[in-house]
Tab-separated table of C-alpha atoms in Angstrom:
chain	number	residue	atom	x	y	z
S	23	MET	CA	-81.062	64.713	-55.548
S	24	SER	CA	-84.078	63.238	-57.257
S	25	LYS	CA	-82.432	59.839	-57.621
S	26	ASN	CA	-79.289	57.938	-56.705
S	27	LEU	CA	-76.219	59.153	-58.540
S	28	LYS	CA	-74.672	56.239	-60.425
S	29	LEU	CA	-71.833	57.880	-62.242
S	30	ILE	CA	-68.962	57.101	-64.616
S	31	PHE	CA	-66.172	59.561	-65.436
S	32	LEU	CA	-64.568	59.350	-68.869
S	33	GLY	CA	-61.600	61.276	-70.179
S	34	ALA	CA	-58.121	60.792	-71.541
S	35	PRO	CA	-55.263	60.009	-69.141
S	36	GLY	CA	-54.474	63.278	-67.365
S	37	ALA	CA	-57.774	64.970	-68.226
S	38	GLY	CA	-58.505	65.386	-64.526
S	39	LYS	CA	-61.288	62.856	-64.121
S	40	GLY	CA	-59.727	61.429	-60.957
S	41	THR	CA	-59.613	64.840	-59.290
S	42	GLN	CA	-63.187	65.625	-60.303
S	43	SER	CA	-64.512	62.231	-59.225
S	44	ASP	CA	-62.953	62.734	-55.771
S	45	ILE	CA	-64.633	66.130	-55.442
S	46	VAL	CA	-68.014	64.801	-56.588
S	47	ALA	CA	-67.736	61.787	-54.275
S	48	GLU	CA	-67.126	64.052	-51.292
S	49	LYS	CA	-69.915	66.477	-52.216
S	50	TYR	CA	-72.564	63.771	-52.574
S	51	GLY	CA	-71.248	61.418	-49.896
S	52	ILE	CA	-70.871	58.489	-52.282
S	53	PRO	CA	-67.893	56.158	-52.760
S	54	THR	CA	-65.509	56.163	-55.697
S	55	ILE	CA	-65.191	52.531	-56.759
S	56	SER	CA	-61.716	51.860	-58.149
S	57	THR	CA	-61.503	48.662	-60.185
S	58	GLY	CA	-57.939	47.947	-59.055
S	59	ASN	CA	-58.769	48.472	-55.382
S	60	MET	CA	-61.876	46.306	-55.701
S	61	ILE	CA	-59.939	43.394	-57.161
S	62	ARG	CA	-57.334	43.606	-54.404
S	63	GLU	CA	-60.038	43.780	-51.719
S	64	ALA	CA	-61.968	40.840	-53.173
S	65	ILE	CA	-58.799	38.724	-53.286
S	66	LYS	CA	-57.936	39.712	-49.691
S	67	ASN	CA	-61.435	38.795	-48.485
S	68	ASN	CA	-61.436	35.481	-50.399
S	69	THR	CA	-64.808	36.167	-52.016
S	70	GLU	CA	-65.958	33.871	-54.810
S	71	MET	CA	-65.018	36.430	-57.455
S	72	GLY	CA	-61.837	37.317	-55.564
S	73	LEU	CA	-60.660	33.717	-55.732
S	74	ALA	CA	-61.458	33.687	-59.461
S	75	ALA	CA	-59.422	36.870	-59.955
S	76	LYS	CA	-56.533	35.494	-57.892
S	77	SER	CA	-56.146	32.551	-60.265
S	78	TYR	CA	-55.347	35.062	-63.023
S	79	THR	CA	-53.273	37.599	-61.085
S	80	GLU	CA	-51.003	34.867	-59.709
S	81	LYS	CA	-50.133	33.967	-63.305
S	82	GLY	CA	-49.598	37.618	-64.203
S	83	ALA	CA	-52.604	37.536	-66.543
S	84	LEU	CA	-55.294	40.179	-66.990
S	85	VAL	CA	-58.462	39.505	-65.032
S	86	PRO	CA	-61.252	38.776	-67.579
S	87	ASP	CA	-64.160	41.208	-67.963
S	88	GLU	CA	-66.725	38.771	-66.557
S	89	VAL	CA	-64.728	38.343	-63.341
S	90	VAL	CA	-64.212	42.108	-62.961
S	91	ILE	CA	-67.945	42.661	-63.500
S	92	GLY	CA	-68.690	40.065	-60.827
S	93	ILE	CA	-66.385	41.860	-58.386
S	94	ILE	CA	-68.071	45.165	-59.218
S	95	ALA	CA	-71.481	43.613	-58.557
S	96	GLU	CA	-70.247	42.358	-55.155
S	97	ARG	CA	-68.890	45.800	-54.278
S	98	LEU	CA	-71.986	47.705	-55.384
S	99	ALA	CA	-74.162	45.500	-53.174
S	100	LYS	CA	-72.530	46.982	-50.059
S	101	ASP	CA	-74.384	49.489	-47.881
S	102	ASP	CA	-72.209	52.490	-48.744
S	103	CYS	CA	-73.378	52.291	-52.375
S	104	GLN	CA	-77.092	52.573	-51.558
S	105	ASN	CA	-77.154	56.307	-52.309
S	106	GLY	CA	-74.985	56.049	-55.406
S	107	PHE	CA	-71.390	55.550	-56.511
S	108	ILE	CA	-68.737	56.577	-59.010
S	109	LEU	CA	-67.010	53.938	-61.135
S	110	ASP	CA	-63.322	54.702	-61.649
S	111	GLY	CA	-61.359	52.818	-64.315
S	112	PHE	CA	-64.275	50.807	-65.629
S	113	PRO	CA	-65.644	50.388	-68.204
S	114	ARG	CA	-62.711	51.019	-70.520
S	115	THR	CA	-64.233	49.475	-73.651
S	116	VAL	CA	-67.678	49.117	-75.204
S	117	PRO	CA	-67.764	45.331	-74.517
S	118	GLN	CA	-67.121	46.092	-70.836
S	119	ALA	CA	-69.960	48.632	-70.854
S	120	GLU	CA	-72.255	46.057	-72.460
S	121	ALA	CA	-71.272	43.545	-69.783
S	122	LEU	CA	-72.085	46.151	-67.133
S	123	ASP	CA	-75.554	46.538	-68.665
S	124	LYS	CA	-76.109	42.788	-68.600
S	125	MET	CA	-75.298	42.728	-64.878
S	126	GLY	CA	-78.135	45.186	-64.324
S	127	VAL	CA	-75.904	48.085	-63.255
S	128	ASP	CA	-77.965	51.099	-64.323
S	129	ILE	CA	-75.723	54.142	-64.865
S	130	ASN	CA	-77.665	57.411	-64.889
S	131	CYS	CA	-74.888	59.905	-65.647
S	132	VAL	CA	-71.612	59.653	-67.606
S	133	VAL	CA	-69.322	62.693	-67.508
S	134	SER	CA	-66.609	63.014	-70.145
S	135	ILE	CA	-63.873	65.539	-69.314
S	136	GLU	CA	-62.703	66.949	-72.665
S	137	VAL	CA	-59.084	68.121	-72.989
S	138	GLU	CA	-56.966	68.405	-76.174
S	139	ASP	CA	-54.126	65.909	-76.595
S	140	ASP	CA	-51.299	68.481	-76.589
S	141	LYS	CA	-52.601	69.930	-73.338
S	142	ILE	CA	-52.748	66.410	-71.880
S	143	VAL	CA	-49.057	65.837	-72.675
S	144	GLU	CA	-48.190	69.162	-71.021
S	145	ARG	CA	-50.270	68.374	-67.943
S	146	MET	CA	-48.920	64.877	-67.417
S	147	GLY	CA	-45.350	66.161	-67.284
S	148	GLY	CA	-46.193	68.047	-64.093
S	149	ARG	CA	-47.974	65.213	-62.333
S	150	ARG	CA	-46.582	63.872	-59.058
S	151	VAL	CA	-47.865	60.875	-57.104
S	152	CYS	CA	-47.373	59.462	-53.617
S	153	PRO	CA	-47.045	55.791	-52.659
S	154	CYS	CA	-50.116	56.319	-50.420
S	155	GLY	CA	-52.232	56.957	-53.522
S	156	ALA	CA	-52.519	60.746	-53.340
S	157	SER	CA	-51.869	62.680	-56.557
S	158	TYR	CA	-50.704	66.224	-57.209
S	159	HIS	CA	-49.611	68.533	-60.024
S	160	THR	CA	-46.850	71.126	-59.945
S	161	VAL	CA	-49.176	73.721	-61.519
S	162	TYR	CA	-52.794	72.627	-61.073
S	163	LYS	CA	-52.746	70.842	-57.699
S	164	PRO	CA	-49.454	71.451	-55.893
S	165	SER	CA	-48.730	69.883	-52.525
S	166	ALA	CA	-48.525	72.409	-49.701
S	167	LYS	CA	-45.385	70.548	-48.625
S	168	GLY	CA	-43.616	70.971	-51.968
S	169	GLU	CA	-41.956	67.688	-52.896
S	170	PHE	CA	-43.738	65.803	-50.108
S	171	CYS	CA	-47.285	64.483	-49.680
S	172	ASP	CA	-49.764	66.579	-47.683
S	173	LYS	CA	-51.452	63.432	-46.382
S	174	CYS	CA	-48.583	61.201	-45.261
S	175	GLY	CA	-45.363	63.185	-45.714
S	176	GLU	CA	-43.739	60.730	-48.148
S	177	LYS	CA	-41.647	62.095	-51.013
S	178	LEU	CA	-43.614	62.509	-54.241
S	179	ILE	CA	-42.472	60.721	-57.394
S	180	ILE	CA	-42.854	61.089	-61.166
S	181	ARG	CA	-44.386	58.011	-62.742
S	182	LYS	CA	-42.625	56.539	-65.764
S	183	ASP	CA	-45.870	56.521	-67.730
S	184	ASP	CA	-46.114	60.322	-67.385
S	185	ALA	CA	-43.193	60.725	-69.821
S	186	PRO	CA	-44.314	62.458	-73.072
S	187	GLU	CA	-43.691	59.496	-75.389
S	188	VAL	CA	-45.585	57.179	-73.043
S	189	VAL	CA	-48.463	59.646	-72.680
S	190	LYS	CA	-48.820	59.905	-76.463
S	191	SER	CA	-48.984	56.117	-76.721
S	192	ARG	CA	-51.642	55.980	-73.989
S	193	LEU	CA	-53.655	58.638	-75.813
S	194	VAL	CA	-53.710	56.503	-78.955
S	195	ILE	CA	-55.074	53.585	-76.926
S	196	TYR	CA	-57.650	55.844	-75.256
S	197	HIS	CA	-58.942	57.168	-78.588
S	198	GLU	CA	-59.123	53.662	-80.069
S	199	GLN	CA	-60.551	51.696	-77.149
S	200	THR	CA	-62.214	53.992	-74.601
S	201	GLU	CA	-63.445	57.058	-76.487
S	202	PRO	CA	-66.103	54.966	-78.353
S	203	LEU	CA	-67.872	54.788	-74.964
S	204	LYS	CA	-68.972	58.390	-75.575
S	205	GLU	CA	-71.078	57.244	-78.521
S	206	PHE	CA	-72.313	54.205	-76.563
S	207	TYR	CA	-73.553	56.281	-73.622
S	208	GLY	CA	-74.618	59.158	-75.859
S	209	LYS	CA	-77.153	56.872	-77.514
S	210	LYS	CA	-78.485	56.033	-74.048
S	211	GLY	CA	-78.989	59.707	-73.331
S	212	VAL	CA	-76.819	59.733	-70.195
S	213	LEU	CA	-73.633	61.341	-71.570
S	214	THR	CA	-72.636	64.891	-70.677
S	215	LEU	CA	-69.472	66.616	-71.954
S	216	VAL	CA	-67.438	68.970	-69.771
S	217	GLN	CA	-64.670	71.100	-71.255
S	218	GLY	CA	-61.615	70.818	-68.992
S	219	GLN	CA	-60.439	74.253	-67.825
S	220	GLU	CA	-57.034	75.585	-66.775
S	221	GLU	CA	-58.165	75.909	-63.152
S	222	VAL	CA	-59.445	72.833	-61.295
S	223	GLN	CA	-62.235	74.789	-59.596
S	224	ASP	CA	-63.534	76.008	-62.962
S	225	THR	CA	-63.756	72.450	-64.264
S	226	THR	CA	-65.433	71.458	-60.989
S	227	ALA	CA	-68.095	74.154	-61.397
S	228	LEU	CA	-68.897	72.927	-64.916
S	229	THR	CA	-68.852	69.289	-63.766
S	230	LEU	CA	-71.244	69.829	-60.862
S	231	LYS	CA	-73.621	71.834	-63.051
S	232	ALA	CA	-73.566	69.118	-65.721
S	233	ILE	CA	-74.383	66.452	-63.136
S	234	GLU	CA	-77.172	68.514	-61.558
S	235	ASP	CA	-78.684	69.116	-65.004
S	236	ALA	CA	-78.416	65.412	-65.861
S	237	ILE	CA	-80.209	64.193	-62.756
S	238	ALA	CA	-82.763	66.998	-62.483
């Protein structure tokens, strides 16, 4: 690569961005930075930002953007991020993206996985997850062990928020709050659109080509 890959994946819930980010992370040997995992790790390690986040989570409140950004900055300073990283679950809004800019986090490629809403609803109904964090799909990414996780053997479950009525509600929120990020990053010249395909490997091929073109 000509430069470090600092990447964000966008896409509606169920568009497949998690699957693609995992594949890209493995191919390039860079970490996927999950906002939720980062907050938990920072709290566990009693970092300055972790203690700030803990004061909110203990009250059941959302952790403010500025604290999340601080935790991200702490995480990105670690050695495993020197060759690049993928941000997962952040930013979700334009103000969060602006805050990321102000922290000096320079994103050089934003991939938006494009899938129609009705296809999203259909896809989410087949999603299965494991308590260990692994995710599967009855059609697109089945577990070799059927109803059980390939990684740890636990029984897979259907999340409540994968129900059709919940998915439709989440899509409304995505279109209102997160989709404007496409315009935000488009103006910066770092946005690339990938049309989600029926087969995971086909989407992967388009995703990898889009990234290679973006960083060439």
